[in-house]
Structure formats: C-alpha cells, structure tokens
Amino acid sequence: MIWNSGWRLASAVSEAGGLGIIGSGSMYPEVLLDHIRKCKTATDRPFAVNIPMLYPDVDKHIATVIEERIPIVFTSAGNPATWTRRLKDAGITVVHVTASVKFAKKAEDAGVDAVVAEGFEAGGHNGREETTTLVLVPMVCNAVNLPVIAAGGIATGRSMLAAFALGAEGVQMGSRFVASLESSSHMAFKQHVVQSQEGATFLTLKELAPVRMMRNAFFHELQEAYARCAPPEELKALLGRARAKRGMFEGDLEQGELEIGQVGAAIDEVLPAGIIVEQVMAEFDAARSEFAGMVFA
Ligand code: NDP
C-alpha cells in the first residue's frame, strides 16, 4: 500500500469503523510524523502504522510510532525478531505480515500479538512460495496460537466471510482501498485498476523481492530480461529507483511499477473509503444470514 495509504485513507477507514493503517514504506521520517499528526486530528479513533522492515530508516519510523503512542503497529517484509520486543515494551500491539507458515511461526516465536496471513493473490510485496489465501489461512491457523488476519484477494463482504470460515478472526484489505477517493495514489492509477481485467497482474522479481505488479511496458522489459536469463544485478538496474512512486503516485502507467492484487480485476468503481467499509459490512451481514438459513443435508 506504499504511495496509497496516507492519513486521509487511514482516518477515513477508522472513522467508518475499520482500523485504518498508514503505510510508512514510502514516507521519509518527517513525512510519517506529519501523517500521524494529521490522522490524529482527523479521527479520535485508533489507527495503525505499517512499517516494512526493508525500509532504509526503519529505526526512525520505530522511534516515531513509539513517541507518538501509536497503539498498533503492523511490521512486514522482514524479520519480526528485530523490533517486536522494543515495540511491545512500549505497550504497542504488534501484528506481523507473513506469506508462509514458516514465517508465521517465526513471528509467534518473536512474541507478536497476531499475524496477517497474506496469500499469493495480494498486490505488491509477496511470498516466494506462491501459497494462495485459501490454502495459507487454514495452515497458519493450525500452526500458530495467535489471532490470524487473512489478506490477499479480499475485497468484499463475501470474501471476508469466506476468510472467517477458514479460521481467520479478521481481514486486511489493501487493493479495494487503492480505488478509494482518499487513497493518495494518482487518479490515473486508480482508474487503471478499475478498468483492469483478469490476468492484469503477475508475481515477478523473486530474485530481489517478490512483487505482484500490473503488466505494462516496464513489466514487459523485466520479462524480456528474464527471457535472456539476466542476472539479479541487471534486474536491479532495470528497476532503478522510485519505480513505485513513478507508477502509483505520479501516474506513469507505462514506465512505473503498479502494485495491485489480483482482486483489482473485480473492482469497478472508485468510492469514498467510508462507503467501501459500509458496503463490505452490509454484504458480510447479508451473506452470513444467507448461510445461516442454509440447510446442509
Ligand atoms: P525504491 O528504492 O525504488 O525507492 C525509494 C522510494 O521511497 C523513493 O520514491 C523515495 O521517495 C521513498 N523514500 C521514502 N523514505 C525514504 C528514505 N528514508 N530513504 C530513501 N527513500 C525513501 O524503493 P521502493 O519504491 O521499491 O520501496 C519503497 C519502500 O517501500 C521500501 O521501504 C520497501 O521495503 C517498501 N515496500 C513495502 C511493501 C510492502 O508490501 N510492505 C511493498 C513494496 C515496497 P523520493 O522519490 O521522494 O526520494
């Protein structure tokens, strides 16, 4: 959710009854502080911050969330053992994002309070094993003694109910909120997501860090490099710097990196985040009643 989830989106989701999350991976330390302060002004409700461990100034972000008394921190893309104790000692609830049973167990050993089990369908940073949400969530639920939050492919109340049926106690949604008015990404990117069809995304760049991205000129350049068996250094050079910013924030749909989940193909409207939360909850309640009334003979 880098370049998408700033204070506007996080506060709108929290105001609507969800837990809004500020994605700090694309923010300089002073930018994160500004977003946290604005989010506090925009909502009295709790919100969280996601900190990818790959972030170059991770220690500064950790210090900021502690100083600002953020109640819940989601850590991702790295070893949970590094920062969990420091965050827990500061009274923060820690949730770690994992894409495999192995890393979920590692997160439990590191003392986190809950894990997100994020399957292959998810956009952006992803797992190497390509385990789908349907397979991953029950396996993680069996493997750990912690609340499990399902992610990857969830954008509706029905998929939320399905995740609960698999054993999850919550869901994390990213892609659906990319196509929201409050997302900080470029409108051209949001519209591109809304118009996208099945097969628009692909999981690539496993040599560097696996990422699900949309097919465009940049993606095809990458795939040509793979066809030539280019070494990781060449892939890294091709990726260059700030590709994600160029694509999602500046709206360069051909040369930028566009991160979205497979479920982007099922999203057909840019809506206010509060309406999205309302629709998801209404659909969840309707689907739950429908299933409660079913007779399984
Ligand atoms: P790049 O190296 O291509 O670009 C870095 C980008 O991050 C630039 O656009 C830069 O902004 C911005 N930035 C923000 N803070 C800093 C900082 N302290 N030092 C340097 N650059 C900074 O990285 P990516 O765009 O691929 O990834 C950016 C971050 O997002 C990484 O921390 C990565 O781990 C994280 N990430 C997390 C994902 C997740 O799922 N959690 C998915 C993908 C990435 P500017 O152009 O203004 O200088």
mmCIF file of C-alpha atoms and ligand atoms in Angstrom:
data_model
loop_
_atom_site.group_PDB
_atom_site.id
_atom_site.type_symbol
_atom_site.label_atom_id
_atom_site.label_comp_id
_atom_site.label_asym_id
_atom_site.label_seq_id
_atom_site.Cartn_x
_atom_site.Cartn_y
_atom_site.Cartn_z
ATOM 1 C CA MET A 1 0.000 0.000 0.000
ATOM 2 C CA ILE A 2 3.018 2.331 -0.362
ATOM 3 C CA TRP A 3 2.024 5.607 -2.047
ATOM 4 C CA ASN A 4 -1.642 4.817 -1.340
ATOM 5 C CA SER A 5 -2.212 4.777 2.377
ATOM 6 C CA GLY A 6 -1.580 8.151 3.953
ATOM 7 C CA TRP A 7 -3.539 9.897 6.724
ATOM 8 C CA ARG A 8 -6.603 10.633 4.563
ATOM 9 C CA LEU A 9 -7.257 6.962 3.826
ATOM 10 C CA ALA A 10 -6.303 5.715 7.296
ATOM 11 C CA SER A 11 -8.540 8.232 9.090
ATOM 12 C CA ALA A 12 -11.479 7.622 6.723
ATOM 13 C CA VAL A 13 -11.297 3.851 7.321
ATOM 14 C CA SER A 14 -11.030 4.296 11.099
ATOM 15 C CA GLU A 15 -13.921 6.778 11.113
ATOM 16 C CA ALA A 16 -16.039 4.209 9.254
ATOM 17 C CA GLY A 17 -15.357 1.549 11.908
ATOM 18 C CA GLY A 18 -12.361 -0.274 10.438
ATOM 19 C CA LEU A 19 -8.761 0.010 11.561
ATOM 20 C CA GLY A 20 -7.066 2.432 9.200
ATOM 21 C CA ILE A 21 -3.371 1.822 8.551
ATOM 22 C CA ILE A 22 -0.784 4.381 7.475
ATOM 23 C CA GLY A 23 1.690 2.671 5.117
ATOM 24 C CA SER A 24 5.039 4.199 6.060
ATOM 25 C CA GLY A 25 7.240 2.421 3.473
ATOM 26 C CA SER A 26 7.169 5.335 1.033
ATOM 27 C CA MET A 27 7.498 8.092 3.648
ATOM 28 C CA TYR A 28 10.561 9.973 4.860
ATOM 29 C CA PRO A 29 10.634 10.100 8.698
ATOM 30 C CA GLU A 30 9.329 13.692 8.832
ATOM 31 C CA VAL A 31 6.567 12.774 6.347
ATOM 32 C CA LEU A 32 5.416 9.889 8.562
ATOM 33 C CA LEU A 33 5.290 12.197 11.577
ATOM 34 C CA ASP A 34 3.199 14.703 9.613
ATOM 35 C CA HIS A 35 0.778 11.958 8.507
ATOM 36 C CA ILE A 36 0.420 10.628 12.052
ATOM 37 C CA ARG A 37 -0.336 14.112 13.422
ATOM 38 C CA LYS A 38 -2.883 14.810 10.644
ATOM 39 C CA CYS A 39 -4.514 11.428 11.193
ATOM 40 C CA LYS A 40 -4.900 12.188 14.907
ATOM 41 C CA THR A 41 -6.586 15.476 14.028
ATOM 42 C CA ALA A 42 -8.913 13.786 11.513
ATOM 43 C CA THR A 43 -10.099 10.971 13.798
ATOM 44 C CA ASP A 44 -10.372 10.195 17.510
ATOM 45 C CA ARG A 45 -10.485 6.511 16.713
ATOM 46 C CA PRO A 46 -7.460 4.194 16.813
ATOM 47 C CA PHE A 47 -5.363 3.746 13.695
ATOM 48 C CA ALA A 48 -2.216 1.723 12.967
ATOM 49 C CA VAL A 49 1.058 2.178 11.099
ATOM 50 C CA ASN A 50 2.654 -0.435 8.804
ATOM 51 C CA ILE A 51 6.459 -0.449 8.827
ATOM 52 C CA PRO A 52 8.236 -2.619 6.231
ATOM 53 C CA MET A 53 11.486 -3.903 7.769
ATOM 54 C CA LEU A 54 13.213 -3.305 4.414
ATOM 55 C CA TYR A 55 12.732 0.425 4.898
ATOM 56 C CA PRO A 56 16.127 2.178 4.925
ATOM 57 C CA ASP A 57 15.426 4.295 8.054
ATOM 58 C CA VAL A 58 13.368 1.699 9.915
ATOM 59 C CA ASP A 59 14.813 2.751 13.305
ATOM 60 C CA LYS A 60 13.499 6.301 12.829
ATOM 61 C CA HIS A 61 9.989 5.061 11.988
ATOM 62 C CA ILE A 62 10.060 2.777 15.054
ATOM 63 C CA ALA A 63 11.073 5.721 17.274
ATOM 64 C CA THR A 64 8.265 7.847 15.772
ATOM 65 C CA VAL A 65 5.488 5.307 16.403
ATOM 66 C CA ILE A 66 6.685 4.883 19.997
ATOM 67 C CA GLU A 67 6.884 8.625 20.640
ATOM 68 C CA GLU A 68 3.502 9.203 19.034
ATOM 69 C CA ARG A 69 1.944 6.376 21.087
ATOM 70 C CA ILE A 70 0.535 4.528 18.089
ATOM 71 C CA PRO A 71 -1.472 1.646 19.639
ATOM 72 C CA ILE A 72 -0.981 -0.944 16.874
ATOM 73 C CA VAL A 73 1.950 -1.454 14.514
ATOM 74 C CA PHE A 74 1.999 -3.836 11.570
ATOM 75 C CA THR A 75 5.504 -4.970 10.655
ATOM 76 C CA SER A 76 6.190 -6.557 7.271
ATOM 77 C CA ALA A 77 8.835 -7.574 4.744
ATOM 78 C CA GLY A 78 11.496 -8.673 7.198
ATOM 79 C CA ASN A 79 12.461 -10.403 10.428
ATOM 80 C CA PRO A 80 9.916 -9.781 13.239
ATOM 81 C CA ALA A 81 12.524 -10.591 15.892
ATOM 82 C CA THR A 82 14.360 -7.326 15.229
ATOM 83 C CA TRP A 83 11.796 -4.823 16.541
ATOM 84 C CA THR A 84 8.960 -6.709 18.255
ATOM 85 C CA ARG A 85 10.416 -6.561 21.772
ATOM 86 C CA ARG A 86 11.088 -2.816 21.575
ATOM 87 C CA LEU A 87 7.550 -2.132 20.335
ATOM 88 C CA LYS A 88 5.964 -4.444 22.934
ATOM 89 C CA ASP A 89 7.992 -2.834 25.737
ATOM 90 C CA ALA A 90 6.449 0.477 24.656
ATOM 91 C CA GLY A 91 2.967 -1.039 25.099
ATOM 92 C CA ILE A 92 2.295 -1.377 21.362
ATOM 93 C CA THR A 93 0.281 -4.267 19.923
ATOM 94 C CA VAL A 94 2.395 -5.839 17.167
ATOM 95 C CA VAL A 95 0.984 -7.621 14.129
ATOM 96 C CA HIS A 96 3.384 -9.150 11.615
ATOM 97 C CA VAL A 97 2.513 -9.773 7.965
ATOM 98 C CA THR A 98 3.545 -13.224 6.698
ATOM 99 C CA ALA A 99 3.082 -15.168 3.476
ATOM 100 C CA SER A 100 4.035 -18.639 4.761
ATOM 101 C CA VAL A 101 3.573 -20.948 7.749
ATOM 102 C CA LYS A 102 7.312 -20.832 8.425
ATOM 103 C CA PHE A 103 7.347 -17.049 8.848
ATOM 104 C CA ALA A 104 4.089 -17.072 10.828
ATOM 105 C CA LYS A 105 5.732 -19.406 13.357
ATOM 106 C CA LYS A 106 8.812 -17.206 13.406
ATOM 107 C CA ALA A 107 6.594 -14.215 14.158
ATOM 108 C CA GLU A 108 4.919 -16.126 17.010
ATOM 109 C CA ASP A 109 8.347 -17.008 18.444
ATOM 110 C CA ALA A 110 9.290 -13.321 18.231
ATOM 111 C CA GLY A 111 6.336 -12.509 20.518
ATOM 112 C CA VAL A 112 3.923 -10.737 18.148
ATOM 113 C CA ASP A 113 0.255 -10.417 19.158
ATOM 114 C CA ALA A 114 -1.270 -11.505 15.832
ATOM 115 C CA VAL A 115 -0.240 -12.380 12.302
ATOM 116 C CA VAL A 116 -1.587 -11.416 8.909
ATOM 117 C CA ALA A 117 -1.609 -14.452 6.581
ATOM 118 C CA GLU A 118 -1.335 -12.863 3.163
ATOM 119 C CA GLY A 119 -1.778 -15.142 0.148
ATOM 120 C CA PHE A 120 -0.480 -15.175 -3.427
ATOM 121 C CA GLU A 121 -3.375 -13.041 -4.704
ATOM 122 C CA ALA A 122 -2.105 -9.983 -2.833
ATOM 123 C CA GLY A 123 -0.593 -6.968 -4.554
ATOM 124 C CA GLY A 124 2.911 -5.612 -4.011
ATOM 125 C CA HIS A 125 5.375 -7.392 -1.740
ATOM 126 C CA ASN A 126 4.560 -11.107 -1.740
ATOM 127 C CA GLY A 127 5.754 -14.565 -0.681
ATOM 128 C CA ARG A 128 8.122 -16.807 -2.623
ATOM 129 C CA GLU A 129 6.037 -19.967 -2.157
ATOM 130 C CA GLU A 130 3.001 -18.638 -4.043
ATOM 131 C CA THR A 131 0.612 -20.088 -1.441
ATOM 132 C CA THR A 132 -2.914 -18.877 -2.109
ATOM 133 C CA THR A 133 -5.047 -17.322 0.631
ATOM 134 C CA LEU A 134 -7.430 -20.305 0.565
ATOM 135 C CA VAL A 135 -4.545 -22.671 1.350
ATOM 136 C CA LEU A 136 -2.453 -20.381 3.565
ATOM 137 C CA VAL A 137 -5.044 -19.157 6.079
ATOM 138 C CA PRO A 138 -6.098 -22.570 7.485
ATOM 139 C CA MET A 139 -2.478 -23.739 7.558
ATOM 140 C CA VAL A 140 -1.385 -20.671 9.529
ATOM 141 C CA CYS A 141 -4.421 -21.017 11.849
ATOM 142 C CA ASN A 142 -3.333 -24.590 12.614
ATOM 143 C CA ALA A 143 0.311 -23.674 13.064
ATOM 144 C CA VAL A 144 0.111 -20.751 15.470
ATOM 145 C CA ASN A 145 -1.678 -19.958 18.700
ATOM 146 C CA LEU A 146 -2.437 -16.366 17.761
ATOM 147 C CA PRO A 147 -5.281 -14.469 16.114
ATOM 148 C CA VAL A 148 -4.904 -14.701 12.331
ATOM 149 C CA ILE A 149 -5.914 -11.894 9.997
ATOM 150 C CA ALA A 150 -6.472 -13.026 6.401
ATOM 151 C CA ALA A 151 -5.283 -10.967 3.438
ATOM 152 C CA GLY A 152 -4.881 -11.368 -0.290
ATOM 153 C CA GLY A 153 -7.894 -11.382 -2.607
ATOM 154 C CA ILE A 154 -10.353 -9.996 -0.037
ATOM 155 C CA ALA A 155 -12.378 -7.019 -1.227
ATOM 156 C CA THR A 156 -15.997 -7.875 -0.412
ATOM 157 C CA GLY A 157 -18.162 -8.987 2.498
ATOM 158 C CA ARG A 158 -18.484 -12.418 0.928
ATOM 159 C CA SER A 159 -14.722 -12.935 0.734
ATOM 160 C CA MET A 160 -14.463 -11.659 4.321
ATOM 161 C CA LEU A 161 -16.991 -14.310 5.422
ATOM 162 C CA ALA A 162 -15.019 -16.942 3.478
ATOM 163 C CA ALA A 163 -11.850 -15.903 5.344
ATOM 164 C CA PHE A 164 -13.688 -16.295 8.663
ATOM 165 C CA ALA A 165 -14.851 -19.751 7.575
ATOM 166 C CA LEU A 166 -11.166 -20.629 7.062
ATOM 167 C CA GLY A 167 -10.400 -19.691 10.673
ATOM 168 C CA ALA A 168 -9.348 -16.053 10.381
ATOM 169 C CA GLU A 169 -10.517 -13.574 13.035
ATOM 170 C CA GLY A 170 -10.102 -10.506 10.885
ATOM 171 C CA VAL A 171 -9.251 -9.414 7.365
ATOM 172 C CA GLN A 172 -6.825 -6.905 5.936
ATOM 173 C CA MET A 173 -7.825 -5.248 2.675
ATOM 174 C CA GLY A 174 -5.475 -3.214 0.521
ATOM 175 C CA SER A 175 -6.424 -3.239 -3.159
ATOM 176 C CA ARG A 176 -10.076 -2.327 -2.554
ATOM 177 C CA PHE A 177 -8.901 0.857 -0.801
ATOM 178 C CA VAL A 178 -6.450 1.751 -3.569
ATOM 179 C CA ALA A 179 -9.577 2.518 -5.588
ATOM 180 C CA SER A 180 -10.902 4.928 -2.974
ATOM 181 C CA LEU A 181 -11.167 8.705 -3.132
ATOM 182 C CA GLU A 182 -8.910 9.074 -0.095
ATOM 183 C CA SER A 183 -6.057 6.904 -1.387
ATOM 184 C CA SER A 184 -3.038 9.128 -2.061
ATOM 185 C CA SER A 185 -2.159 7.440 -5.358
ATOM 186 C CA HIS A 186 -2.647 9.159 -8.729
ATOM 187 C CA MET A 187 -6.196 9.122 -10.145
ATOM 188 C CA ALA A 188 -4.819 7.644 -13.404
ATOM 189 C CA PHE A 189 -3.606 4.603 -11.421
ATOM 190 C CA LYS A 190 -6.930 4.229 -9.591
ATOM 191 C CA GLN A 191 -8.842 4.371 -12.896
ATOM 192 C CA HIS A 192 -6.409 1.865 -14.417
ATOM 193 C CA VAL A 193 -7.165 -0.546 -11.571
ATOM 194 C CA VAL A 194 -10.908 -0.080 -12.045
ATOM 195 C CA GLN A 195 -10.600 -0.808 -15.777
ATOM 196 C CA SER A 196 -8.255 -3.777 -15.352
ATOM 197 C CA GLN A 197 -9.323 -7.292 -16.266
ATOM 198 C CA GLU A 198 -8.429 -10.807 -15.153
ATOM 199 C CA GLY A 199 -4.750 -11.550 -15.760
ATOM 200 C CA ALA A 200 -3.705 -7.897 -15.444
ATOM 201 C CA THR A 201 -1.172 -8.692 -12.692
ATOM 202 C CA PHE A 202 1.778 -11.057 -12.338
ATOM 203 C CA LEU A 203 4.094 -12.056 -9.487
ATOM 204 C CA THR A 204 7.675 -11.328 -10.507
ATOM 205 C CA LEU A 205 11.089 -10.112 -9.277
ATOM 206 C CA LYS A 206 11.600 -13.093 -6.957
ATOM 207 C CA GLU A 207 15.388 -12.619 -7.163
ATOM 208 C CA LEU A 208 15.131 -9.200 -5.482
ATOM 209 C CA ALA A 209 11.853 -9.201 -3.533
ATOM 210 C CA PRO A 210 8.742 -10.881 -4.987
ATOM 211 C CA VAL A 211 6.196 -8.281 -6.111
ATOM 212 C CA ARG A 212 2.801 -8.613 -7.783
ATOM 213 C CA MET A 213 2.504 -5.825 -10.323
ATOM 214 C CA MET A 214 0.428 -4.891 -13.343
ATOM 215 C CA ARG A 215 1.601 -5.744 -16.848
ATOM 216 C CA ASN A 216 2.841 -2.636 -18.665
ATOM 217 C CA ALA A 217 5.869 -1.550 -20.722
ATOM 218 C CA PHE A 218 8.134 -1.689 -17.636
ATOM 219 C CA PHE A 219 6.841 -5.174 -16.725
ATOM 220 C CA HIS A 220 7.483 -6.427 -20.291
ATOM 221 C CA GLU A 221 11.050 -5.055 -20.153
ATOM 222 C CA LEU A 222 11.534 -7.085 -16.987
ATOM 223 C CA GLN A 223 10.149 -10.233 -18.597
ATOM 224 C CA GLU A 224 12.441 -9.778 -21.617
ATOM 225 C CA ALA A 225 15.360 -9.594 -19.206
ATOM 226 C CA TYR A 226 14.179 -12.861 -17.626
ATOM 227 C CA ALA A 227 13.958 -14.481 -21.075
ATOM 228 C CA ARG A 228 17.654 -13.559 -21.547
ATOM 229 C CA CYS A 229 18.418 -15.028 -18.092
ATOM 230 C CA ALA A 230 19.636 -11.603 -16.934
ATOM 231 C CA PRO A 231 21.479 -11.671 -13.583
ATOM 232 C CA PRO A 232 19.851 -10.078 -10.493
ATOM 233 C CA GLU A 233 22.174 -7.045 -10.811
ATOM 234 C CA GLU A 234 20.702 -6.300 -14.225
ATOM 235 C CA LEU A 235 17.152 -6.656 -12.882
ATOM 236 C CA LYS A 236 18.060 -4.296 -10.072
ATOM 237 C CA ALA A 237 19.465 -1.751 -12.522
ATOM 238 C CA LEU A 238 16.326 -2.030 -14.652
ATOM 239 C CA LEU A 239 14.141 -1.498 -11.591
ATOM 240 C CA GLY A 240 16.199 1.600 -10.752
ATOM 241 C CA ARG A 241 14.951 3.925 -8.062
ATOM 242 C CA ALA A 242 11.453 5.102 -7.231
ATOM 243 C CA ARG A 243 9.623 2.976 -9.859
ATOM 244 C CA ALA A 244 6.707 2.515 -7.497
ATOM 245 C CA LYS A 245 6.460 6.252 -6.914
ATOM 246 C CA ARG A 246 6.570 6.884 -10.653
ATOM 247 C CA GLY A 247 3.757 4.424 -11.318
ATOM 248 C CA MET A 248 1.348 4.747 -8.420
ATOM 249 C CA PHE A 249 1.975 8.282 -7.181
ATOM 250 C CA GLU A 250 2.915 10.111 -10.377
ATOM 251 C CA GLY A 251 0.592 8.082 -12.616
ATOM 252 C CA ASP A 252 3.122 6.890 -15.230
ATOM 253 C CA LEU A 253 1.144 3.822 -16.290
ATOM 254 C CA GLU A 254 3.779 2.503 -18.726
ATOM 255 C CA GLN A 255 7.175 3.085 -17.111
ATOM 256 C CA GLY A 256 6.144 2.950 -13.444
ATOM 257 C CA GLU A 257 5.655 -0.031 -11.112
ATOM 258 C CA LEU A 258 1.935 -0.566 -10.500
ATOM 259 C CA GLU A 259 1.200 -2.725 -7.454
ATOM 260 C CA ILE A 260 -2.270 -4.185 -7.040
ATOM 261 C CA GLY A 261 -3.743 -7.565 -6.061
ATOM 262 C CA GLN A 262 -5.494 -9.975 -8.415
ATOM 263 C CA VAL A 263 -8.770 -8.713 -6.988
ATOM 264 C CA GLY A 264 -8.179 -5.396 -8.811
ATOM 265 C CA ALA A 265 -9.928 -7.075 -11.768
ATOM 266 C CA ALA A 266 -13.107 -7.346 -9.670
ATOM 267 C CA ILE A 267 -13.131 -3.710 -8.540
ATOM 268 C CA ASP A 268 -15.160 -1.487 -10.822
ATOM 269 C CA GLU A 269 -15.576 1.835 -9.041
ATOM 270 C CA VAL A 270 -13.529 4.426 -7.149
ATOM 271 C CA LEU A 271 -15.561 5.115 -3.989
ATOM 272 C CA PRO A 272 -15.145 7.008 -0.713
ATOM 273 C CA ALA A 273 -13.427 4.726 1.814
ATOM 274 C CA GLY A 274 -16.350 5.042 4.258
ATOM 275 C CA ILE A 275 -18.781 3.761 1.631
ATOM 276 C CA ILE A 276 -16.470 0.830 0.890
ATOM 277 C CA VAL A 277 -16.461 -0.141 4.594
ATOM 278 C CA GLU A 278 -20.273 0.187 4.737
ATOM 279 C CA GLN A 279 -20.752 -1.918 1.605
ATOM 280 C CA VAL A 280 -18.378 -4.634 2.805
ATOM 281 C CA MET A 281 -20.133 -4.837 6.185
ATOM 282 C CA ALA A 282 -23.630 -4.900 4.621
ATOM 283 C CA GLU A 283 -22.576 -7.638 2.210
ATOM 284 C CA PHE A 284 -20.930 -9.580 5.063
ATOM 285 C CA ASP A 285 -24.141 -9.450 7.143
ATOM 286 C CA ALA A 286 -26.315 -10.459 4.170
ATOM 287 C CA ALA A 287 -24.020 -13.354 3.245
ATOM 288 C CA ARG A 288 -23.889 -14.522 6.866
ATOM 289 C CA SER A 289 -27.710 -14.559 7.085
ATOM 290 C CA GLU A 290 -27.904 -16.390 3.782
ATOM 291 C CA PHE A 291 -25.548 -19.088 5.075
ATOM 292 C CA ALA A 292 -27.273 -19.289 8.467
ATOM 293 C CA GLY A 293 -30.520 -20.063 6.624
ATOM 294 C CA MET A 294 -28.993 -22.796 4.501
ATOM 295 C CA VAL A 295 -29.664 -26.412 5.269
ATOM 296 C CA PHE A 296 -26.614 -28.577 4.678
ATOM 297 C CA ALA A 297 -28.079 -32.051 4.304
HETATM 298 P P1 NDP B 1 12.977 2.487 -4.179
HETATM 299 O O1 NDP B 1 14.350 2.317 -3.632
HETATM 300 O O2 NDP B 1 12.711 2.239 -5.612
HETATM 301 O O3 NDP B 1 12.512 3.998 -3.902
HETATM 302 C C1 NDP B 1 12.531 4.544 -2.639
HETATM 303 C C2 NDP B 1 11.300 5.392 -2.589
HETATM 304 O O4 NDP B 1 10.930 5.580 -1.246
HETATM 305 C C3 NDP B 1 11.529 6.738 -3.243
HETATM 306 O O5 NDP B 1 10.431 7.034 -4.049
HETATM 307 C C4 NDP B 1 11.665 7.685 -2.070
HETATM 308 O O6 NDP B 1 10.994 8.888 -2.271
HETATM 309 C C5 NDP B 1 10.927 6.954 -0.950
HETATM 310 N N1 NDP B 1 11.524 7.105 0.372
HETATM 311 C C6 NDP B 1 10.814 7.341 1.470
HETATM 312 N N2 NDP B 1 11.592 7.394 2.531
HETATM 313 C C7 NDP B 1 12.851 7.170 2.117
HETATM 314 C C8 NDP B 1 14.113 7.088 2.775
HETATM 315 N N3 NDP B 1 14.219 7.241 4.071
HETATM 316 N N4 NDP B 1 15.200 6.835 2.011
HETATM 317 C C9 NDP B 1 15.098 6.658 0.682
HETATM 318 N N5 NDP B 1 13.941 6.715 0.023
HETATM 319 C C10 NDP B 1 12.811 6.963 0.729
HETATM 320 O O7 NDP B 1 12.033 1.625 -3.215
HETATM 321 P P2 NDP B 1 10.516 1.076 -3.426
HETATM 322 O O8 NDP B 1 9.669 2.131 -4.021
HETATM 323 O O9 NDP B 1 10.587 -0.243 -4.105
HETATM 324 O O10 NDP B 1 10.107 0.789 -1.926
HETATM 325 C C11 NDP B 1 9.990 1.834 -1.002
HETATM 326 C C12 NDP B 1 9.720 1.231 0.370
HETATM 327 O O11 NDP B 1 8.508 0.513 0.383
HETATM 328 C C13 NDP B 1 10.760 0.257 0.867
HETATM 329 O O12 NDP B 1 10.977 0.515 2.215
HETATM 330 C C14 NDP B 1 10.132 -1.102 0.696
HETATM 331 O O13 NDP B 1 10.571 -2.006 1.649
HETATM 332 C C15 NDP B 1 8.680 -0.761 0.904
HETATM 333 N N6 NDP B 1 7.786 -1.687 0.245
HETATM 334 C C16 NDP B 1 6.883 -2.310 1.025
HETATM 335 C C17 NDP B 1 5.971 -3.153 0.515
HETATM 336 C C18 NDP B 1 5.030 -3.859 1.432
HETATM 337 O O14 NDP B 1 4.206 -4.638 0.997
HETATM 338 N N7 NDP B 1 5.072 -3.645 2.734
HETATM 339 C C19 NDP B 1 5.878 -3.388 -0.936
HETATM 340 C C20 NDP B 1 6.873 -2.709 -1.692
HETATM 341 C C21 NDP B 1 7.793 -1.872 -1.101
HETATM 342 P P3 NDP B 1 11.610 10.080 -3.166
HETATM 343 O O15 NDP B 1 11.457 9.643 -4.585
HETATM 344 O O16 NDP B 1 10.752 11.240 -2.830
HETATM 345 O O17 NDP B 1 13.039 10.242 -2.757
#
